[in-house]
Amino acid sequence: MENEANGMENKSWNQAEMPIDLMRKPEVDSDRFFKLVDSSVQGLRECRLISAAFELGVFETLKIPLSSGLWLKG
């Protein structure tokens, strides 16, 4: 019973400590984090663009070489 009371005291003490931990400035700079997220999103956009081009058959037209004159007369 005494151990349970000590455990409850420790648990309450840890919960009281949490807001202090949340208020501390993180070790990683926020600009660095947002640049990482932004570059990841840009990479995802580029990947989806290439994937959509494959699905639409855009690259199929590149199999037959054309000169600029033939392309313009098209």
PDB file of N, CA, C and O in Angstrom:
ATOM      1  N   MET A   1       0.825  -1.182   0.000  1.00  0.00           N
ATOM      2  CA  MET A   1       0.000   0.000   0.000  1.00  0.00           C
ATOM      3  C   MET A   1       0.874   1.253   0.000  1.00  0.00           C
ATOM      4  O   MET A   1       0.591   2.206  -0.701  1.00  0.00           O
ATOM      5  N   GLU A   2       1.973   1.184   0.766  1.00  0.00           N
ATOM      6  CA  GLU A   2       2.874   2.326   0.824  1.00  0.00           C
ATOM      7  C   GLU A   2       3.557   2.535  -0.526  1.00  0.00           C
ATOM      8  O   GLU A   2       3.727   3.653  -0.981  1.00  0.00           O
ATOM      9  N   ASN A   3       3.908   1.425  -1.227  1.00  0.00           N
ATOM     10  CA  ASN A   3       4.524   1.512  -2.548  1.00  0.00           C
ATOM     11  C   ASN A   3       3.564   2.140  -3.560  1.00  0.00           C
ATOM     12  O   ASN A   3       3.976   2.883  -4.433  1.00  0.00           O
ATOM     13  N   GLU A   4       2.287   1.795  -3.437  1.00  0.00           N
ATOM     14  CA  GLU A   4       1.303   2.372  -4.346  1.00  0.00           C
ATOM     15  C   GLU A   4       1.197   3.883  -4.147  1.00  0.00           C
ATOM     16  O   GLU A   4       1.112   4.636  -5.109  1.00  0.00           O
ATOM     17  N   ALA A   5       1.250   4.326  -2.910  1.00  0.00           N
ATOM     18  CA  ALA A   5       1.174   5.756  -2.624  1.00  0.00           C
ATOM     19  C   ALA A   5       2.404   6.455  -3.180  1.00  0.00           C
ATOM     20  O   ALA A   5       2.312   7.534  -3.766  1.00  0.00           O
ATOM     21  N   ASN A   6       3.570   5.842  -3.030  1.00  0.00           N
ATOM     22  CA  ASN A   6       4.790   6.433  -3.583  1.00  0.00           C
ATOM     23  C   ASN A   6       4.727   6.472  -5.104  1.00  0.00           C
ATOM     24  O   ASN A   6       5.179   7.432  -5.717  1.00  0.00           O
ATOM     25  N   GLY A   7       4.175   5.426  -5.692  1.00  0.00           N
ATOM     26  CA  GLY A   7       4.037   5.389  -7.138  1.00  0.00           C
ATOM     27  C   GLY A   7       3.107   6.492  -7.634  1.00  0.00           C
ATOM     28  O   GLY A   7       3.349   7.118  -8.656  1.00  0.00           O
ATOM     29  N   MET A   8       2.042   6.753  -6.893  1.00  0.00           N
ATOM     30  CA  MET A   8       1.107   7.799  -7.272  1.00  0.00           C
ATOM     31  C   MET A   8       1.765   9.167  -7.148  1.00  0.00           C
ATOM     32  O   MET A   8       1.571  10.035  -7.974  1.00  0.00           O
ATOM     33  N   GLU A   9       2.572   9.334  -6.092  1.00  0.00           N
ATOM     34  CA  GLU A   9       3.257  10.608  -5.928  1.00  0.00           C
ATOM     35  C   GLU A   9       4.211  10.846  -7.085  1.00  0.00           C
ATOM     36  O   GLU A   9       4.272  11.929  -7.639  1.00  0.00           O
ATOM     37  N   ASN A  10       4.961   9.829  -7.482  1.00  0.00           N
ATOM     38  CA  ASN A  10       5.892   9.951  -8.598  1.00  0.00           C
ATOM     39  C   ASN A  10       5.160  10.226  -9.897  1.00  0.00           C
ATOM     40  O   ASN A  10       5.612  10.998 -10.719  1.00  0.00           O
ATOM     41  N   LYS A  11       4.017   9.584 -10.083  1.00  0.00           N
ATOM     42  CA  LYS A  11       3.245   9.787 -11.299  1.00  0.00           C
ATOM     43  C   LYS A  11       2.744  11.229 -11.372  1.00  0.00           C
ATOM     44  O   LYS A  11       2.828  11.865 -12.405  1.00  0.00           O
ATOM     45  N   SER A  12       2.240  11.763 -10.253  1.00  0.00           N
ATOM     46  CA  SER A  12       1.777  13.137 -10.222  1.00  0.00           C
ATOM     47  C   SER A  12       2.942  14.088 -10.473  1.00  0.00           C
ATOM     48  O   SER A  12       2.816  15.076 -11.163  1.00  0.00           O
ATOM     49  N   TRP A  13       4.092  13.768  -9.915  1.00  0.00           N
ATOM     50  CA  TRP A  13       5.261  14.625 -10.085  1.00  0.00           C
ATOM     51  C   TRP A  13       5.693  14.643 -11.544  1.00  0.00           C
ATOM     52  O   TRP A  13       6.001  15.686 -12.087  1.00  0.00           O
ATOM     53  N   ASN A  14       5.631  13.495 -12.236  1.00  0.00           N
ATOM     54  CA  ASN A  14       6.001  13.439 -13.645  1.00  0.00           C
ATOM     55  C   ASN A  14       5.025  14.223 -14.505  1.00  0.00           C
ATOM     56  O   ASN A  14       5.410  14.873 -15.457  1.00  0.00           O
ATOM     57  N   GLN A  15       3.744  14.157 -14.190  1.00  0.00           N
ATOM     58  CA  GLN A  15       2.757  14.901 -14.958  1.00  0.00           C
ATOM     59  C   GLN A  15       2.938  16.404 -14.756  1.00  0.00           C
ATOM     60  O   GLN A  15       2.763  17.185 -15.672  1.00  0.00           O
ATOM     61  N   ALA A  16       3.314  16.806 -13.557  1.00  0.00           N
ATOM     62  CA  ALA A  16       3.543  18.230 -13.306  1.00  0.00           C
ATOM     63  C   ALA A  16       4.777  18.702 -14.059  1.00  0.00           C
ATOM     64  O   ALA A  16       4.898  19.869 -14.392  1.00  0.00           O
ATOM     65  N   GLU A  17       5.700  17.809 -14.319  1.00  0.00           N
ATOM     66  CA  GLU A  17       6.931  18.160 -15.000  1.00  0.00           C
ATOM     67  C   GLU A  17       6.724  18.300 -16.508  1.00  0.00           C
ATOM     68  O   GLU A  17       7.460  19.017 -17.167  1.00  0.00           O
ATOM     69  N   MET A  18       5.722  17.653 -17.077  1.00  0.00           N
ATOM     70  CA  MET A  18       5.508  17.654 -18.520  1.00  0.00           C
ATOM     71  C   MET A  18       5.346  19.056 -19.114  1.00  0.00           C
ATOM     72  O   MET A  18       5.982  19.352 -20.102  1.00  0.00           O
ATOM     73  N   PRO A  19       4.537  19.953 -18.548  1.00  0.00           N
ATOM     74  CA  PRO A  19       4.409  21.280 -19.161  1.00  0.00           C
ATOM     75  C   PRO A  19       5.741  22.027 -19.228  1.00  0.00           C
ATOM     76  O   PRO A  19       5.998  22.752 -20.165  1.00  0.00           O
ATOM     77  N   ILE A  20       6.595  21.813 -18.263  1.00  0.00           N
ATOM     78  CA  ILE A  20       7.904  22.450 -18.283  1.00  0.00           C
ATOM     79  C   ILE A  20       8.707  21.917 -19.465  1.00  0.00           C
ATOM     80  O   ILE A  20       9.329  22.672 -20.192  1.00  0.00           O
ATOM     81  N   ASP A  21       8.672  20.616 -19.702  1.00  0.00           N
ATOM     82  CA  ASP A  21       9.387  20.016 -20.823  1.00  0.00           C
ATOM     83  C   ASP A  21       8.852  20.518 -22.155  1.00  0.00           C
ATOM     84  O   ASP A  21       9.604  20.734 -23.093  1.00  0.00           O
ATOM     85  N   LEU A  22       7.543  20.713 -22.245  1.00  0.00           N
ATOM     86  CA  LEU A  22       6.947  21.182 -23.491  1.00  0.00           C
ATOM     87  C   LEU A  22       7.290  22.642 -23.779  1.00  0.00           C
ATOM     88  O   LEU A  22       7.275  23.070 -24.930  1.00  0.00           O
ATOM     89  N   MET A  23       7.603  23.390 -22.792  1.00  0.00           N
ATOM     90  CA  MET A  23       7.895  24.801 -22.972  1.00  0.00           C
ATOM     91  C   MET A  23       9.359  25.057 -23.351  1.00  0.00           C
ATOM     92  O   MET A  23       9.705  26.144 -23.770  1.00  0.00           O
ATOM     93  N   ARG A  24      10.205  24.047 -23.193  1.00  0.00           N
ATOM     94  CA  ARG A  24      11.610  24.230 -23.557  1.00  0.00           C
ATOM     95  C   ARG A  24      11.773  24.294 -25.061  1.00  0.00           C
ATOM     96  O   ARG A  24      11.055  23.641 -25.811  1.00  0.00           O
ATOM     97  N   LYS A  25      12.719  25.103 -25.501  1.00  0.00           N
ATOM     98  CA  LYS A  25      13.014  25.226 -26.926  1.00  0.00           C
ATOM     99  C   LYS A  25      13.635  23.917 -27.416  1.00  0.00           C
ATOM    100  O   LYS A  25      14.544  23.383 -26.780  1.00  0.00           O
ATOM    101  N   PRO A  26      13.159  23.375 -28.541  1.00  0.00           N
ATOM    102  CA  PRO A  26      13.729  22.118 -29.046  1.00  0.00           C
ATOM    103  C   PRO A  26      15.168  22.319 -29.491  1.00  0.00           C
ATOM    104  O   PRO A  26      15.592  23.424 -29.840  1.00  0.00           O
ATOM    105  N   GLU A  27      15.931  21.231 -29.460  1.00  0.00           N
ATOM    106  CA  GLU A  27      17.333  21.301 -29.848  1.00  0.00           C
ATOM    107  C   GLU A  27      17.489  21.565 -31.346  1.00  0.00           C
ATOM    108  O   GLU A  27      18.443  22.185 -31.765  1.00  0.00           O
ATOM    109  N   VAL A  28      16.556  21.096 -32.149  1.00  0.00           N
ATOM    110  CA  VAL A  28      16.616  21.285 -33.592  1.00  0.00           C
ATOM    111  C   VAL A  28      15.986  22.629 -33.932  1.00  0.00           C
ATOM    112  O   VAL A  28      14.896  22.951 -33.460  1.00  0.00           O
ATOM    113  N   ASP A  29      16.659  23.397 -34.762  1.00  0.00           N
ATOM    114  CA  ASP A  29      16.148  24.704 -35.168  1.00  0.00           C
ATOM    115  C   ASP A  29      14.903  24.531 -36.022  1.00  0.00           C
ATOM    116  O   ASP A  29      14.851  23.672 -36.903  1.00  0.00           O
ATOM    117  N   SER A  30      13.893  25.351 -35.795  1.00  0.00           N
ATOM    118  CA  SER A  30      12.628  25.209 -36.526  1.00  0.00           C
ATOM    119  C   SER A  30      12.809  25.498 -38.013  1.00  0.00           C
ATOM    120  O   SER A  30      12.150  24.871 -38.845  1.00  0.00           O
ATOM    121  N   ASP A  31      13.687  26.432 -38.383  1.00  0.00           N
ATOM    122  CA  ASP A  31      13.918  26.709 -39.805  1.00  0.00           C
ATOM    123  C   ASP A  31      14.449  25.484 -40.524  1.00  0.00           C
ATOM    124  O   ASP A  31      14.035  25.178 -41.638  1.00  0.00           O
ATOM    125  N   ARG A  32      15.347  24.786 -39.877  1.00  0.00           N
ATOM    126  CA  ARG A  32      15.914  23.560 -40.465  1.00  0.00           C
ATOM    127  C   ARG A  32      14.820  22.507 -40.662  1.00  0.00           C
ATOM    128  O   ARG A  32      14.757  21.844 -41.686  1.00  0.00           O
ATOM    129  N   PHE A  33      13.941  22.375 -39.658  1.00  0.00           N
ATOM    130  CA  PHE A  33      12.846  21.409 -39.733  1.00  0.00           C
ATOM    131  C   PHE A  33      11.900  21.749 -40.883  1.00  0.00           C
ATOM    132  O   PHE A  33      11.535  20.882 -41.677  1.00  0.00           O
ATOM    133  N   PHE A  34      11.507  23.022 -41.004  1.00  0.00           N
ATOM    134  CA  PHE A  34      10.574  23.416 -42.059  1.00  0.00           C
ATOM    135  C   PHE A  34      11.196  23.293 -43.436  1.00  0.00           C
ATOM    136  O   PHE A  34      10.513  22.974 -44.404  1.00  0.00           O
ATOM    137  N   LYS A  35      12.497  23.536 -43.553  1.00  0.00           N
ATOM    138  CA  LYS A  35      13.180  23.330 -44.839  1.00  0.00           C
ATOM    139  C   LYS A  35      13.168  21.854 -45.221  1.00  0.00           C
ATOM    140  O   LYS A  35      12.974  21.520 -46.390  1.00  0.00           O
ATOM    141  N   LEU A  36      13.353  20.980 -44.237  1.00  0.00           N
ATOM    142  CA  LEU A  36      13.301  19.545 -44.486  1.00  0.00           C
ATOM    143  C   LEU A  36      11.910  19.132 -44.955  1.00  0.00           C
ATOM    144  O   LEU A  36      11.754  18.398 -45.936  1.00  0.00           O
ATOM    145  N   VAL A  37      10.880  19.615 -44.274  1.00  0.00           N
ATOM    146  CA  VAL A  37       9.499  19.295 -44.655  1.00  0.00           C
ATOM    147  C   VAL A  37       9.185  19.849 -46.041  1.00  0.00           C
ATOM    148  O   VAL A  37       8.597  19.155 -46.881  1.00  0.00           O
ATOM    149  N   ASP A  38       9.603  21.081 -46.312  1.00  0.00           N
ATOM    150  CA  ASP A  38       9.340  21.704 -47.607  1.00  0.00           C
ATOM    151  C   ASP A  38      10.021  20.946 -48.737  1.00  0.00           C
ATOM    152  O   ASP A  38       9.414  20.690 -49.775  1.00  0.00           O
ATOM    153  N   SER A  39      11.266  20.540 -48.536  1.00  0.00           N
ATOM    154  CA  SER A  39      11.955  19.785 -49.585  1.00  0.00           C
ATOM    155  C   SER A  39      11.328  18.412 -49.779  1.00  0.00           C
ATOM    156  O   SER A  39      11.267  17.904 -50.903  1.00  0.00           O
ATOM    157  N   SER A  40      10.826  17.819 -48.711  1.00  0.00           N
ATOM    158  CA  SER A  40      10.150  16.531 -48.822  1.00  0.00           C
ATOM    159  C   SER A  40       8.855  16.658 -49.626  1.00  0.00           C
ATOM    160  O   SER A  40       8.550  15.828 -50.474  1.00  0.00           O
ATOM    161  N   VAL A  41       8.096  17.708 -49.361  1.00  0.00           N
ATOM    162  CA  VAL A  41       6.849  17.948 -50.091  1.00  0.00           C
ATOM    163  C   VAL A  41       7.149  18.223 -51.563  1.00  0.00           C
ATOM    164  O   VAL A  41       6.451  17.729 -52.454  1.00  0.00           O
ATOM    165  N   GLN A  42       8.202  18.987 -51.842  1.00  0.00           N
ATOM    166  CA  GLN A  42       8.581  19.267 -53.227  1.00  0.00           C
ATOM    167  C   GLN A  42       8.964  17.965 -53.947  1.00  0.00           C
ATOM    168  O   GLN A  42       8.572  17.752 -55.092  1.00  0.00           O
ATOM    169  N   GLY A  43       9.701  17.105 -53.285  1.00  0.00           N
ATOM    170  CA  GLY A  43      10.057  15.816 -53.866  1.00  0.00           C
ATOM    171  C   GLY A  43       8.830  14.958 -54.139  1.00  0.00           C
ATOM    172  O   GLY A  43       8.749  14.277 -55.168  1.00  0.00           O
ATOM    173  N   LEU A  44       7.863  14.990 -53.246  1.00  0.00           N
ATOM    174  CA  LEU A  44       6.623  14.244 -53.443  1.00  0.00           C
ATOM    175  C   LEU A  44       5.854  14.778 -54.648  1.00  0.00           C
ATOM    176  O   LEU A  44       5.329  14.001 -55.453  1.00  0.00           O
ATOM    177  N   ARG A  45       5.820  16.100 -54.795  1.00  0.00           N
ATOM    178  CA  ARG A  45       5.144  16.695 -55.961  1.00  0.00           C
ATOM    179  C   ARG A  45       5.805  16.239 -57.258  1.00  0.00           C
ATOM    180  O   ARG A  45       5.122  15.899 -58.225  1.00  0.00           O
ATOM    181  N   GLU A  46       7.130  16.270 -57.293  1.00  0.00           N
ATOM    182  CA  GLU A  46       7.850  15.863 -58.501  1.00  0.00           C
ATOM    183  C   GLU A  46       7.610  14.390 -58.813  1.00  0.00           C
ATOM    184  O   GLU A  46       7.423  14.012 -59.970  1.00  0.00           O
ATOM    185  N   CYS A  47       7.594  13.571 -57.786  1.00  0.00           N
ATOM    186  CA  CYS A  47       7.335  12.138 -57.968  1.00  0.00           C
ATOM    187  C   CYS A  47       5.936  11.907 -58.534  1.00  0.00           C
ATOM    188  O   CYS A  47       5.750  11.112 -59.457  1.00  0.00           O
ATOM    189  N   ARG A  48       4.943  12.603 -57.980  1.00  0.00           N
ATOM    190  CA  ARG A  48       3.567  12.459 -58.471  1.00  0.00           C
ATOM    191  C   ARG A  48       3.429  12.987 -59.893  1.00  0.00           C
ATOM    192  O   ARG A  48       2.668  12.445 -60.688  1.00  0.00           O
ATOM    193  N   LEU A  49       4.154  14.039 -60.245  1.00  0.00           N
ATOM    194  CA  LEU A  49       4.120  14.584 -61.593  1.00  0.00           C
ATOM    195  C   LEU A  49       4.649  13.563 -62.603  1.00  0.00           C
ATOM    196  O   LEU A  49       4.029  13.324 -63.647  1.00  0.00           O
ATOM    197  N   ILE A  50       5.759  12.930 -62.286  1.00  0.00           N
ATOM    198  CA  ILE A  50       6.329  11.911 -63.171  1.00  0.00           C
ATOM    199  C   ILE A  50       5.395  10.708 -63.257  1.00  0.00           C
ATOM    200  O   ILE A  50       5.170  10.159 -64.335  1.00  0.00           O
ATOM    201  N   SER A  51       4.818  10.319 -62.131  1.00  0.00           N
ATOM    202  CA  SER A  51       3.882   9.192 -62.117  1.00  0.00           C
ATOM    203  C   SER A  51       2.651   9.488 -62.981  1.00  0.00           C
ATOM    204  O   SER A  51       2.200   8.635 -63.753  1.00  0.00           O
ATOM    205  N   ALA A  52       2.120  10.702 -62.876  1.00  0.00           N
ATOM    206  CA  ALA A  52       0.954  11.077 -63.684  1.00  0.00           C
ATOM    207  C   ALA A  52       1.316  11.112 -65.162  1.00  0.00           C
ATOM    208  O   ALA A  52       0.509  10.711 -66.012  1.00  0.00           O
ATOM    209  N   ALA A  53       2.533  11.566 -65.484  1.00  0.00           N
ATOM    210  CA  ALA A  53       2.966  11.595 -66.885  1.00  0.00           C
ATOM    211  C   ALA A  53       3.034  10.181 -67.449  1.00  0.00           C
ATOM    212  O   ALA A  53       2.644   9.937 -68.588  1.00  0.00           O
ATOM    213  N   PHE A  54       3.525   9.230 -66.664  1.00  0.00           N
ATOM    214  CA  PHE A  54       3.544   7.835 -67.111  1.00  0.00           C
ATOM    215  C   PHE A  54       2.126   7.311 -67.328  1.00  0.00           C
ATOM    216  O   PHE A  54       1.841   6.653 -68.323  1.00  0.00           O
ATOM    217  N   GLU A  55       1.240   7.592 -66.382  1.00  0.00           N
ATOM    218  CA  GLU A  55      -0.137   7.119 -66.482  1.00  0.00           C
ATOM    219  C   GLU A  55      -0.851   7.709 -67.702  1.00  0.00           C
ATOM    220  O   GLU A  55      -1.677   7.041 -68.320  1.00  0.00           O
ATOM    221  N   LEU A  56      -0.541   8.943 -68.051  1.00  0.00           N
ATOM    222  CA  LEU A  56      -1.182   9.597 -69.190  1.00  0.00           C
ATOM    223  C   LEU A  56      -0.504   9.270 -70.523  1.00  0.00           C
ATOM    224  O   LEU A  56      -0.995   9.670 -71.576  1.00  0.00           O
ATOM    225  N   GLY A  57       0.611   8.557 -70.481  1.00  0.00           N
ATOM    226  CA  GLY A  57       1.293   8.169 -71.712  1.00  0.00           C
ATOM    227  C   GLY A  57       2.114   9.278 -72.340  1.00  0.00           C
ATOM    228  O   GLY A  57       2.380   9.237 -73.547  1.00  0.00           O
ATOM    229  N   VAL A  58       2.503  10.269 -71.557  1.00  0.00           N
ATOM    230  CA  VAL A  58       3.273  11.382 -72.094  1.00  0.00           C
ATOM    231  C   VAL A  58       4.599  10.902 -72.671  1.00  0.00           C
ATOM    232  O   VAL A  58       5.025  11.362 -73.737  1.00  0.00           O
ATOM    233  N   PHE A  59       5.233   9.951 -72.029  1.00  0.00           N
ATOM    234  CA  PHE A  59       6.542   9.495 -72.473  1.00  0.00           C
ATOM    235  C   PHE A  59       6.462   8.557 -73.679  1.00  0.00           C
ATOM    236  O   PHE A  59       7.465   8.296 -74.328  1.00  0.00           O
ATOM    237  N   GLU A  60       5.282   8.052 -73.996  1.00  0.00           N
ATOM    238  CA  GLU A  60       5.111   7.192 -75.171  1.00  0.00           C
ATOM    239  C   GLU A  60       5.396   7.957 -76.463  1.00  0.00           C
ATOM    240  O   GLU A  60       5.891   7.411 -77.432  1.00  0.00           O
ATOM    241  N   THR A  61       5.089   9.237 -76.483  1.00  0.00           N
ATOM    242  CA  THR A  61       5.326  10.038 -77.681  1.00  0.00           C
ATOM    243  C   THR A  61       6.808  10.260 -77.937  1.00  0.00           C
ATOM    244  O   THR A  61       7.203  10.608 -79.047  1.00  0.00           O
ATOM    245  N   LEU A  62       7.628  10.038 -76.941  1.00  0.00           N
ATOM    246  CA  LEU A  62       9.068  10.237 -77.100  1.00  0.00           C
ATOM    247  C   LEU A  62       9.765   9.042 -77.749  1.00  0.00           C
ATOM    248  O   LEU A  62      10.942   9.126 -78.069  1.00  0.00           O
ATOM    249  N   LYS A  63       9.054   7.949 -77.947  1.00  0.00           N
ATOM    250  CA  LYS A  63       9.661   6.760 -78.558  1.00  0.00           C
ATOM    251  C   LYS A  63      10.014   6.990 -80.019  1.00  0.00           C
ATOM    252  O   LYS A  63      10.977   6.430 -80.521  1.00  0.00           O
ATOM    253  N   ILE A  64       9.243   7.809 -80.714  1.00  0.00           N
ATOM    254  CA  ILE A  64       9.491   8.092 -82.132  1.00  0.00           C
ATOM    255  C   ILE A  64      10.185   9.442 -82.220  1.00  0.00           C
ATOM    256  O   ILE A  64       9.590  10.473 -81.906  1.00  0.00           O
ATOM    257  N   PRO A  65      11.446   9.453 -82.678  1.00  0.00           N
ATOM    258  CA  PRO A  65      12.157  10.729 -82.758  1.00  0.00           C
ATOM    259  C   PRO A  65      11.577  11.611 -83.868  1.00  0.00           C
ATOM    260  O   PRO A  65      11.233  11.139 -84.947  1.00  0.00           O
ATOM    261  N   LEU A  66      11.433  12.862 -83.600  1.00  0.00           N
ATOM    262  CA  LEU A  66      10.927  13.827 -84.572  1.00  0.00           C
ATOM    263  C   LEU A  66      11.876  15.015 -84.634  1.00  0.00           C
ATOM    264  O   LEU A  66      12.478  15.387 -83.633  1.00  0.00           O
ATOM    265  N   SER A  67      11.968  15.610 -85.792  1.00  0.00           N
ATOM    266  CA  SER A  67      12.725  16.860 -85.888  1.00  0.00           C
ATOM    267  C   SER A  67      11.762  18.010 -85.597  1.00  0.00           C
ATOM    268  O   SER A  67      10.543  17.841 -85.614  1.00  0.00           O
ATOM    269  N   SER A  68      12.298  19.165 -85.364  1.00  0.00           N
ATOM    270  CA  SER A  68      11.444  20.302 -85.015  1.00  0.00           C
ATOM    271  C   SER A  68      10.513  20.670 -86.184  1.00  0.00           C
ATOM    272  O   SER A  68       9.392  21.097 -85.970  1.00  0.00           O
ATOM    273  N   GLY A  69      10.952  20.470 -87.426  1.00  0.00           N
ATOM    274  CA  GLY A  69      10.108  20.784 -88.579  1.00  0.00           C
ATOM    275  C   GLY A  69       8.906  19.873 -88.662  1.00  0.00           C
ATOM    276  O   GLY A  69       7.786  20.315 -88.922  1.00  0.00           O
ATOM    277  N   LEU A  70       9.083  18.585 -88.410  1.00  0.00           N
ATOM    278  CA  LEU A  70       7.963  17.638 -88.436  1.00  0.00           C
ATOM    279  C   LEU A  70       7.000  17.904 -87.284  1.00  0.00           C
ATOM    280  O   LEU A  70       5.791  17.762 -87.421  1.00  0.00           O
ATOM    281  N   TRP A  71       7.543  18.300 -86.167  1.00  0.00           N
ATOM    282  CA  TRP A  71       6.699  18.544 -85.010  1.00  0.00           C
ATOM    283  C   TRP A  71       5.799  19.762 -85.249  1.00  0.00           C
ATOM    284  O   TRP A  71       4.637  19.755 -84.895  1.00  0.00           O
ATOM    285  N   LEU A  72       6.339  20.786 -85.882  1.00  0.00           N
ATOM    286  CA  LEU A  72       5.552  21.994 -86.123  1.00  0.00           C
ATOM    287  C   LEU A  72       4.471  21.768 -87.170  1.00  0.00           C
ATOM    288  O   LEU A  72       3.393  22.322 -87.093  1.00  0.00           O
ATOM    289  N   LYS A  73       4.743  20.911 -88.167  1.00  0.00           N
ATOM    290  CA  LYS A  73       3.739  20.621 -89.214  1.00  0.00           C
ATOM    291  C   LYS A  73       2.643  19.713 -88.679  1.00  0.00           C
ATOM    292  O   LYS A  73       1.531  19.749 -89.131  1.00  0.00           O
ATOM    293  N   GLY A  74       3.008  18.886 -87.695  1.00  0.00           N
ATOM    294  CA  GLY A  74       2.240  17.953 -87.009  1.00  0.00           C
ATOM    295  C   GLY A  74       0.966  17.513 -87.320  1.00  0.00           C
ATOM    296  O   GLY A  74       0.097  16.920 -87.284  1.00  0.00           O
TER     297      GLY A  74
END
